[in-house]
């Protein structure tokens, strides 16, 4: 029989608080962004588990032990990432065993995983890799489907209280899959209730304008909480409901829908997704449903709109291609913008956006053509056309139109918001809102 | 006379260790990435200041006070970001004053800054904003040139030891400028010596291959330390030298150059920058020097190459435009790829890359045309052409060539590395390395 634990005894033990400790000298040196802490924090928050501290510490035995003990003092569950690699620097497993008062022993199961990992890739493990099969007794071993480092989950007696300690690998792809496949299902069994969420993603209104519009709706709630999350060019509203672990979809819909309807009656035109899809995904789905194709003529965004859409696998179903018409020559030669328009109105103008859209539609042979021209800065602005001035043209079978926008921010922000705005113009046209 | 401190007494006091505390509930909820911790950690590391812990804490008075006291126990300098805003939740200034045993009083200077901030923007401050003029006595006030929240820098007597505490705002743009303009110059005066760096940025060799090639050079150093920093598709070598605060440029060059020459003799062809420029910047500079223009024909990268180049202000000097030829129809109609090539070799092939490059050069009327076609995945791979297969074509006045690459990773990684690889092919051609 394996000396490791197959299932931790968790029934009747609710996990209210958790802390994330990310281990790695590269974080202290500023070489990498701490995406692990962000990703885990978001997961914990979705599970309704509170987190009051996050700690970053290097691969140093004394310091790691100190922060582990301190976090165990404060929280029901401590999750670490990093320090499970095959080198001497990787000490998280060892220190955790010391704290748990147990030993590292060779796991036959983990040895098998490592052997298989290399066999599948036609390579051989080196001596170092076998170190990763040394795992703590009195812990549940966690499978790594992406790399060679297994994780571990302990139940410990810490100063007279039952606490949990989970060790996950540092590489984000490995951390994420292990959390999803091993830790999250277990955390869900720890709770009597769970949080249910609905995400309303919006574009076109700032965070404060949006929350002003629905302030009374937010305040009138007691069962459902509504929280805005702003990111560049977008605001997401998260609706959360705490309920029993098993709940019928119809009941859930019944409880959420009055609030959703109220919000939609105020700001419906700004909501582009109710199921947490990104704007490019929503646009792609709308095009696919209509079996329609799209192409772009980009000036100030320089290829970003095409790049955003083609991020999504399967974009080729609806996206034919595009033209990055950065110079006036390309606007003329490929898109057929006339010299007169460029001379009289300039390259950043309604006339140019209209001509670019119409030209792109015919050049690319698509159902919908979106054109964008503007001033991303920092140079090139004037009193009449300040930095952030954008014209977006759209041509389809029925008509060719252009809209004006003024976008704030630096060059990167203007380009990114302009990209989202162009996709939103297309979305509204596909839905025949405009 | 102002009751605030104009200059802190720092001479003779060296700051060896620092800790970063980022304050904000949004970080604990996973709503934002902690770029502030990364950016500050990098700056500290560049200044030769060690950092052993980072902490994230919410806008909670007791918990913030606890972590501030603990960090002051451990480090010479504690830097906080966040919690300086105008709302009731923003408590960092107040808690810091409590720890320093001082009071918040209204700063006339800060009032003036706030008044001016709004006047310049044609807006009026609200009642809340004046809260940001309440600043701690016995501190040096730090100017915010981007927003309304001033920062503060204290010298404190903490448990009998002189410690420093710096409070910076949370919005990254405000944090960065205040660090650069106010804190960094002061930190530099705190040291007798400083670190000098040279950055060699490389592409085309993995981190372990690169360090293997120069392992003996790394070990032979005692004065200069060499550290590799890997990011997606690239590895940077940072050469660091501790020296007196004033040192002649010639002497610095003399001390660095033998090591740089040794490294270049081993891996010179992979080094694209010796002055910390990005690859798109280097390519743009090379084109500008030659007064040459460039255009792209992109398939699998879907516009990313154009988007990367046009990130840089002034790209229009050398970048005319591009075609995103996602479908075979666009490859044929715009770039003149023949039906035979597509039928016999397929869209991901040497023949197609050659035809795309030649077609783009003539269509766009540019000196250099770069074409890329490949399989970004996750679908579309085969035994002969697995996911990650890329062909890059290049056409100039002299010749049209194509190169094959096999890139590992997921769709986003393959697209990003393919983009860098295409720019590197162009760089090598501009330097006539190929």
PDB file of N, CA, C and O in Angstrom, chain B residues 362-407:
ATOM      1  N   UNK B 362       6.360  43.761 -54.425  1.00  0.00           N
ATOM      2  CA  UNK B 362       5.897  44.530 -55.586  1.00  0.00           C
ATOM      3  C   UNK B 362       4.576  45.236 -55.280  1.00  0.00           C
ATOM      4  O   UNK B 362       4.371  46.396 -55.643  1.00  0.00           O
ATOM      5  N   UNK B 363       3.672  44.574 -54.546  1.00  0.00           N
ATOM      6  CA  UNK B 363       2.380  45.194 -54.220  1.00  0.00           C
ATOM      7  C   UNK B 363       2.556  46.453 -53.370  1.00  0.00           C
ATOM      8  O   UNK B 363       1.901  47.475 -53.587  1.00  0.00           O
ATOM      9  N   UNK B 364       3.442  46.358 -52.367  1.00  0.00           N
ATOM     10  CA  UNK B 364       3.584  47.462 -51.397  1.00  0.00           C
ATOM     11  C   UNK B 364       4.637  48.481 -51.834  1.00  0.00           C
ATOM     12  O   UNK B 364       4.746  49.558 -51.235  1.00  0.00           O
ATOM     13  N   UNK B 365       5.429  48.124 -52.845  1.00  0.00           N
ATOM     14  CA  UNK B 365       6.450  49.035 -53.335  1.00  0.00           C
ATOM     15  C   UNK B 365       7.510  49.362 -52.301  1.00  0.00           C
ATOM     16  O   UNK B 365       7.919  50.513 -52.141  1.00  0.00           O
ATOM     17  N   UNK B 366       7.953  48.333 -51.575  1.00  0.00           N
ATOM     18  CA  UNK B 366       8.929  48.548 -50.493  1.00  0.00           C
ATOM     19  C   UNK B 366      10.284  47.952 -50.860  1.00  0.00           C
ATOM     20  O   UNK B 366      10.393  47.125 -51.767  1.00  0.00           O
ATOM     21  N   UNK B 367      11.329  48.374 -50.120  1.00  0.00           N
ATOM     22  CA  UNK B 367      12.669  47.841 -50.361  1.00  0.00           C
ATOM     23  C   UNK B 367      12.791  46.416 -49.828  1.00  0.00           C
ATOM     24  O   UNK B 367      13.408  45.565 -50.452  1.00  0.00           O
ATOM     25  N   UNK B 368      12.212  46.190 -48.649  1.00  0.00           N
ATOM     26  CA  UNK B 368      12.273  44.855 -48.031  1.00  0.00           C
ATOM     27  C   UNK B 368      10.862  44.373 -47.743  1.00  0.00           C
ATOM     28  O   UNK B 368      10.076  45.109 -47.134  1.00  0.00           O
ATOM     29  N   UNK B 369      10.550  43.153 -48.182  1.00  0.00           N
ATOM     30  CA  UNK B 369       9.262  42.566 -47.834  1.00  0.00           C
ATOM     31  C   UNK B 369       9.526  41.270 -47.083  1.00  0.00           C
ATOM     32  O   UNK B 369      10.332  40.448 -47.515  1.00  0.00           O
ATOM     33  N   UNK B 370       8.853  41.132 -45.943  1.00  0.00           N
ATOM     34  CA  UNK B 370       8.978  39.909 -45.149  1.00  0.00           C
ATOM     35  C   UNK B 370       7.632  39.207 -45.169  1.00  0.00           C
ATOM     36  O   UNK B 370       6.601  39.831 -44.912  1.00  0.00           O
ATOM     37  N   UNK B 371       7.653  37.896 -45.458  1.00  0.00           N
ATOM     38  CA  UNK B 371       6.408  37.122 -45.505  1.00  0.00           C
ATOM     39  C   UNK B 371       6.489  35.984 -44.508  1.00  0.00           C
ATOM     40  O   UNK B 371       7.566  35.437 -44.275  1.00  0.00           O
ATOM     41  N   UNK B 372       5.364  35.654 -43.910  1.00  0.00           N
ATOM     42  CA  UNK B 372       5.359  34.539 -42.966  1.00  0.00           C
ATOM     43  C   UNK B 372       4.108  33.700 -43.154  1.00  0.00           C
ATOM     44  O   UNK B 372       3.015  34.225 -43.347  1.00  0.00           O
ATOM     45  N   UNK B 373       4.315  32.393 -43.145  1.00  0.00           N
ATOM     46  CA  UNK B 373       3.193  31.457 -43.244  1.00  0.00           C
ATOM     47  C   UNK B 373       3.527  30.255 -42.377  1.00  0.00           C
ATOM     48  O   UNK B 373       4.666  29.806 -42.351  1.00  0.00           O
ATOM     49  N   UNK B 374       2.555  29.791 -41.619  1.00  0.00           N
ATOM     50  CA  UNK B 374       2.852  28.684 -40.710  1.00  0.00           C
ATOM     51  C   UNK B 374       1.611  28.180 -40.022  1.00  0.00           C
ATOM     52  O   UNK B 374       0.497  28.606 -40.315  1.00  0.00           O
ATOM     53  N   UNK B 375       1.829  27.252 -39.093  1.00  0.00           N
ATOM     54  CA  UNK B 375       0.717  26.622 -38.383  1.00  0.00           C
ATOM     55  C   UNK B 375       0.834  26.959 -36.902  1.00  0.00           C
ATOM     56  O   UNK B 375       1.698  26.446 -36.198  1.00  0.00           O
ATOM     57  N   UNK B 376      -0.052  27.857 -36.437  1.00  0.00           N
ATOM     58  CA  UNK B 376       0.023  28.332 -35.052  1.00  0.00           C
ATOM     59  C   UNK B 376      -0.730  27.408 -34.093  1.00  0.00           C
ATOM     60  O   UNK B 376      -0.553  27.488 -32.886  1.00  0.00           O
ATOM     61  N   UNK B 377      -1.555  26.524 -34.646  1.00  0.00           N
ATOM     62  CA  UNK B 377      -2.266  25.566 -33.811  1.00  0.00           C
ATOM     63  C   UNK B 377      -3.487  26.172 -33.137  1.00  0.00           C
ATOM     64  O   UNK B 377      -3.843  27.302 -33.438  1.00  0.00           O
ATOM     65  N   UNK B 378      -4.173  25.473 -32.257  1.00  0.00           N
ATOM     66  CA  UNK B 378      -3.855  24.087 -31.876  1.00  0.00           C
ATOM     67  C   UNK B 378      -4.219  23.068 -32.958  1.00  0.00           C
ATOM     68  O   UNK B 378      -3.671  21.986 -32.970  1.00  0.00           O
ATOM     69  N   UNK B 379      -5.115  23.416 -33.887  1.00  0.00           N
ATOM     70  CA  UNK B 379      -5.475  22.504 -34.976  1.00  0.00           C
ATOM     71  C   UNK B 379      -4.577  22.768 -36.185  1.00  0.00           C
ATOM     72  O   UNK B 379      -3.837  23.730 -36.221  1.00  0.00           O
ATOM     73  N   UNK B 380      -4.683  21.903 -37.195  1.00  0.00           N
ATOM     74  CA  UNK B 380      -4.046  22.167 -38.483  1.00  0.00           C
ATOM     75  C   UNK B 380      -2.683  21.530 -38.672  1.00  0.00           C
ATOM     76  O   UNK B 380      -2.101  21.632 -39.739  1.00  0.00           O
ATOM     77  N   UNK B 381      -2.162  20.891 -37.628  1.00  0.00           N
ATOM     78  CA  UNK B 381      -0.857  20.248 -37.780  1.00  0.00           C
ATOM     79  C   UNK B 381      -0.989  18.870 -38.422  1.00  0.00           C
ATOM     80  O   UNK B 381      -2.064  18.274 -38.437  1.00  0.00           O
ATOM     81  N   UNK B 382       0.111  18.368 -38.986  1.00  0.00           N
ATOM     82  CA  UNK B 382       0.133  17.007 -39.539  1.00  0.00           C
ATOM     83  C   UNK B 382       1.508  16.430 -39.231  1.00  0.00           C
ATOM     84  O   UNK B 382       2.366  17.105 -38.670  1.00  0.00           O
ATOM     85  N   UNK B 383       1.724  15.194 -39.604  1.00  0.00           N
ATOM     86  CA  UNK B 383       3.013  14.565 -39.314  1.00  0.00           C
ATOM     87  C   UNK B 383       4.141  15.319 -40.035  1.00  0.00           C
ATOM     88  O   UNK B 383       5.181  15.601 -39.460  1.00  0.00           O
ATOM     89  N   UNK B 384       3.907  15.652 -41.304  1.00  0.00           N
ATOM     90  CA  UNK B 384       4.924  16.354 -42.087  1.00  0.00           C
ATOM     91  C   UNK B 384       5.074  17.809 -41.658  1.00  0.00           C
ATOM     92  O   UNK B 384       6.165  18.375 -41.694  1.00  0.00           O
ATOM     93  N   UNK B 385       3.955  18.423 -41.325  1.00  0.00           N
ATOM     94  CA  UNK B 385       3.969  19.841 -40.954  1.00  0.00           C
ATOM     95  C   UNK B 385       3.281  19.984 -39.594  1.00  0.00           C
ATOM     96  O   UNK B 385       2.102  20.344 -39.513  1.00  0.00           O
ATOM     97  N   UNK B 386       4.043  19.705 -38.527  1.00  0.00           N
ATOM     98  CA  UNK B 386       3.422  19.789 -37.199  1.00  0.00           C
ATOM     99  C   UNK B 386       3.117  21.237 -36.805  1.00  0.00           C
ATOM    100  O   UNK B 386       3.634  22.175 -37.425  1.00  0.00           O
ATOM    101  N   UNK B 387       2.261  21.389 -35.799  1.00  0.00           N
ATOM    102  CA  UNK B 387       2.002  22.722 -35.246  1.00  0.00           C
ATOM    103  C   UNK B 387       3.344  23.355 -34.880  1.00  0.00           C
ATOM    104  O   UNK B 387       4.210  22.709 -34.302  1.00  0.00           O
ATOM    105  N   UNK B 388       3.545  24.605 -35.237  1.00  0.00           N
ATOM    106  CA  UNK B 388       4.813  25.289 -34.975  1.00  0.00           C
ATOM    107  C   UNK B 388       5.693  25.382 -36.213  1.00  0.00           C
ATOM    108  O   UNK B 388       6.721  26.055 -36.195  1.00  0.00           O
ATOM    109  N   UNK B 389       5.279  24.719 -37.298  1.00  0.00           N
ATOM    110  CA  UNK B 389       6.024  24.836 -38.559  1.00  0.00           C
ATOM    111  C   UNK B 389       5.830  26.235 -39.140  1.00  0.00           C
ATOM    112  O   UNK B 389       4.691  26.695 -39.278  1.00  0.00           O
ATOM    113  N   UNK B 390       6.915  26.899 -39.444  1.00  0.00           N
ATOM    114  CA  UNK B 390       6.863  28.276 -39.949  1.00  0.00           C
ATOM    115  C   UNK B 390       7.810  28.419 -41.136  1.00  0.00           C
ATOM    116  O   UNK B 390       8.933  27.915 -41.088  1.00  0.00           O
ATOM    117  N   UNK B 391       7.362  29.101 -42.163  1.00  0.00           N
ATOM    118  CA  UNK B 391       8.249  29.513 -43.258  1.00  0.00           C
ATOM    119  C   UNK B 391       8.277  31.038 -43.305  1.00  0.00           C
ATOM    120  O   UNK B 391       7.222  31.680 -43.290  1.00  0.00           O
ATOM    121  N   UNK B 392       9.480  31.589 -43.350  1.00  0.00           N
ATOM    122  CA  UNK B 392       9.629  33.044 -43.430  1.00  0.00           C
ATOM    123  C   UNK B 392      10.344  33.396 -44.734  1.00  0.00           C
ATOM    124  O   UNK B 392      11.451  32.909 -44.986  1.00  0.00           O
ATOM    125  N   UNK B 393       9.701  34.212 -45.543  1.00  0.00           N
ATOM    126  CA  UNK B 393      10.289  34.640 -46.803  1.00  0.00           C
ATOM    127  C   UNK B 393      10.773  36.080 -46.714  1.00  0.00           C
ATOM    128  O   UNK B 393      10.236  36.876 -45.942  1.00  0.00           O
ATOM    129  N   UNK B 394      11.813  36.384 -47.469  1.00  0.00           N
ATOM    130  CA  UNK B 394      12.318  37.762 -47.484  1.00  0.00           C
ATOM    131  C   UNK B 394      12.697  38.134 -48.917  1.00  0.00           C
ATOM    132  O   UNK B 394      13.449  37.400 -49.568  1.00  0.00           O
ATOM    133  N   UNK B 395      12.163  39.260 -49.362  1.00  0.00           N
ATOM    134  CA  UNK B 395      12.491  39.725 -50.710  1.00  0.00           C
ATOM    135  C   UNK B 395      13.090  41.113 -50.633  1.00  0.00           C
ATOM    136  O   UNK B 395      12.551  41.988 -49.951  1.00  0.00           O
ATOM    137  N   UNK B 396      14.236  41.293 -51.301  1.00  0.00           N
ATOM    138  CA  UNK B 396      14.776  42.651 -51.440  1.00  0.00           C
ATOM    139  C   UNK B 396      15.264  42.813 -52.872  1.00  0.00           C
ATOM    140  O   UNK B 396      14.993  41.974 -53.725  1.00  0.00           O
ATOM    141  N   UNK B 397      16.002  43.862 -53.111  1.00  0.00           N
ATOM    142  CA  UNK B 397      16.453  44.168 -54.464  1.00  0.00           C
ATOM    143  C   UNK B 397      17.284  43.039 -55.053  1.00  0.00           C
ATOM    144  O   UNK B 397      17.213  42.737 -56.247  1.00  0.00           O
ATOM    145  N   UNK B 398      18.088  42.388 -54.180  1.00  0.00           N
ATOM    146  CA  UNK B 398      19.037  41.386 -54.657  1.00  0.00           C
ATOM    147  C   UNK B 398      18.455  40.000 -54.853  1.00  0.00           C
ATOM    148  O   UNK B 398      18.781  39.300 -55.800  1.00  0.00           O
ATOM    149  N   UNK B 399      17.642  39.585 -53.847  1.00  0.00           N
ATOM    150  CA  UNK B 399      17.191  38.188 -53.911  1.00  0.00           C
ATOM    151  C   UNK B 399      15.935  37.949 -53.085  1.00  0.00           C
ATOM    152  O   UNK B 399      15.537  38.790 -52.290  1.00  0.00           O
ATOM    153  N   UNK B 400      15.343  36.803 -53.328  1.00  0.00           N
ATOM    154  CA  UNK B 400      14.195  36.368 -52.530  1.00  0.00           C
ATOM    155  C   UNK B 400      14.540  35.013 -51.936  1.00  0.00           C
ATOM    156  O   UNK B 400      14.925  34.100 -52.660  1.00  0.00           O
ATOM    157  N   UNK B 401      14.451  34.918 -50.601  1.00  0.00           N
ATOM    158  CA  UNK B 401      14.843  33.676 -49.923  1.00  0.00           C
ATOM    159  C   UNK B 401      13.750  33.270 -48.943  1.00  0.00           C
ATOM    160  O   UNK B 401      12.885  34.065 -48.598  1.00  0.00           O
ATOM    161  N   UNK B 402      13.827  32.022 -48.491  1.00  0.00           N
ATOM    162  CA  UNK B 402      12.885  31.564 -47.465  1.00  0.00           C
ATOM    163  C   UNK B 402      13.591  30.618 -46.500  1.00  0.00           C
ATOM    164  O   UNK B 402      14.501  29.884 -46.897  1.00  0.00           O
ATOM    165  N   UNK B 403      13.204  30.678 -45.242  1.00  0.00           N
ATOM    166  CA  UNK B 403      13.801  29.833 -44.218  1.00  0.00           C
ATOM    167  C   UNK B 403      12.712  29.103 -43.446  1.00  0.00           C
ATOM    168  O   UNK B 403      11.639  29.648 -43.218  1.00  0.00           O
ATOM    169  N   UNK B 404      13.065  27.921 -42.987  1.00  0.00           N
ATOM    170  CA  UNK B 404      12.129  27.079 -42.236  1.00  0.00           C
ATOM    171  C   UNK B 404      12.457  27.129 -40.739  1.00  0.00           C
ATOM    172  O   UNK B 404      13.625  27.120 -40.352  1.00  0.00           O
ATOM    173  N   UNK B 405      11.438  27.184 -39.899  1.00  0.00           N
ATOM    174  CA  UNK B 405      11.620  27.142 -38.446  1.00  0.00           C
ATOM    175  C   UNK B 405      10.569  26.211 -37.841  1.00  0.00           C
ATOM    176  O   UNK B 405       9.463  26.080 -38.385  1.00  0.00           O
ATOM    177  N   UNK B 406      10.921  25.596 -36.723  1.00  0.00           N
ATOM    178  CA  UNK B 406       9.940  24.806 -35.966  1.00  0.00           C
ATOM    179  C   UNK B 406       9.913  25.377 -34.549  1.00  0.00           C
ATOM    180  O   UNK B 406      10.922  25.359 -33.842  1.00  0.00           O
ATOM    181  N   UNK B 407       8.773  25.921 -34.166  1.00  0.00           N
ATOM    182  CA  UNK B 407       8.662  26.674 -32.917  1.00  0.00           C
ATOM    183  C   UNK B 407       7.768  25.913 -31.944  1.00  0.00           C
ATOM    184  O   UNK B 407       6.698  25.420 -32.329  1.00  0.00           O
TER     185      UNK B 407
END
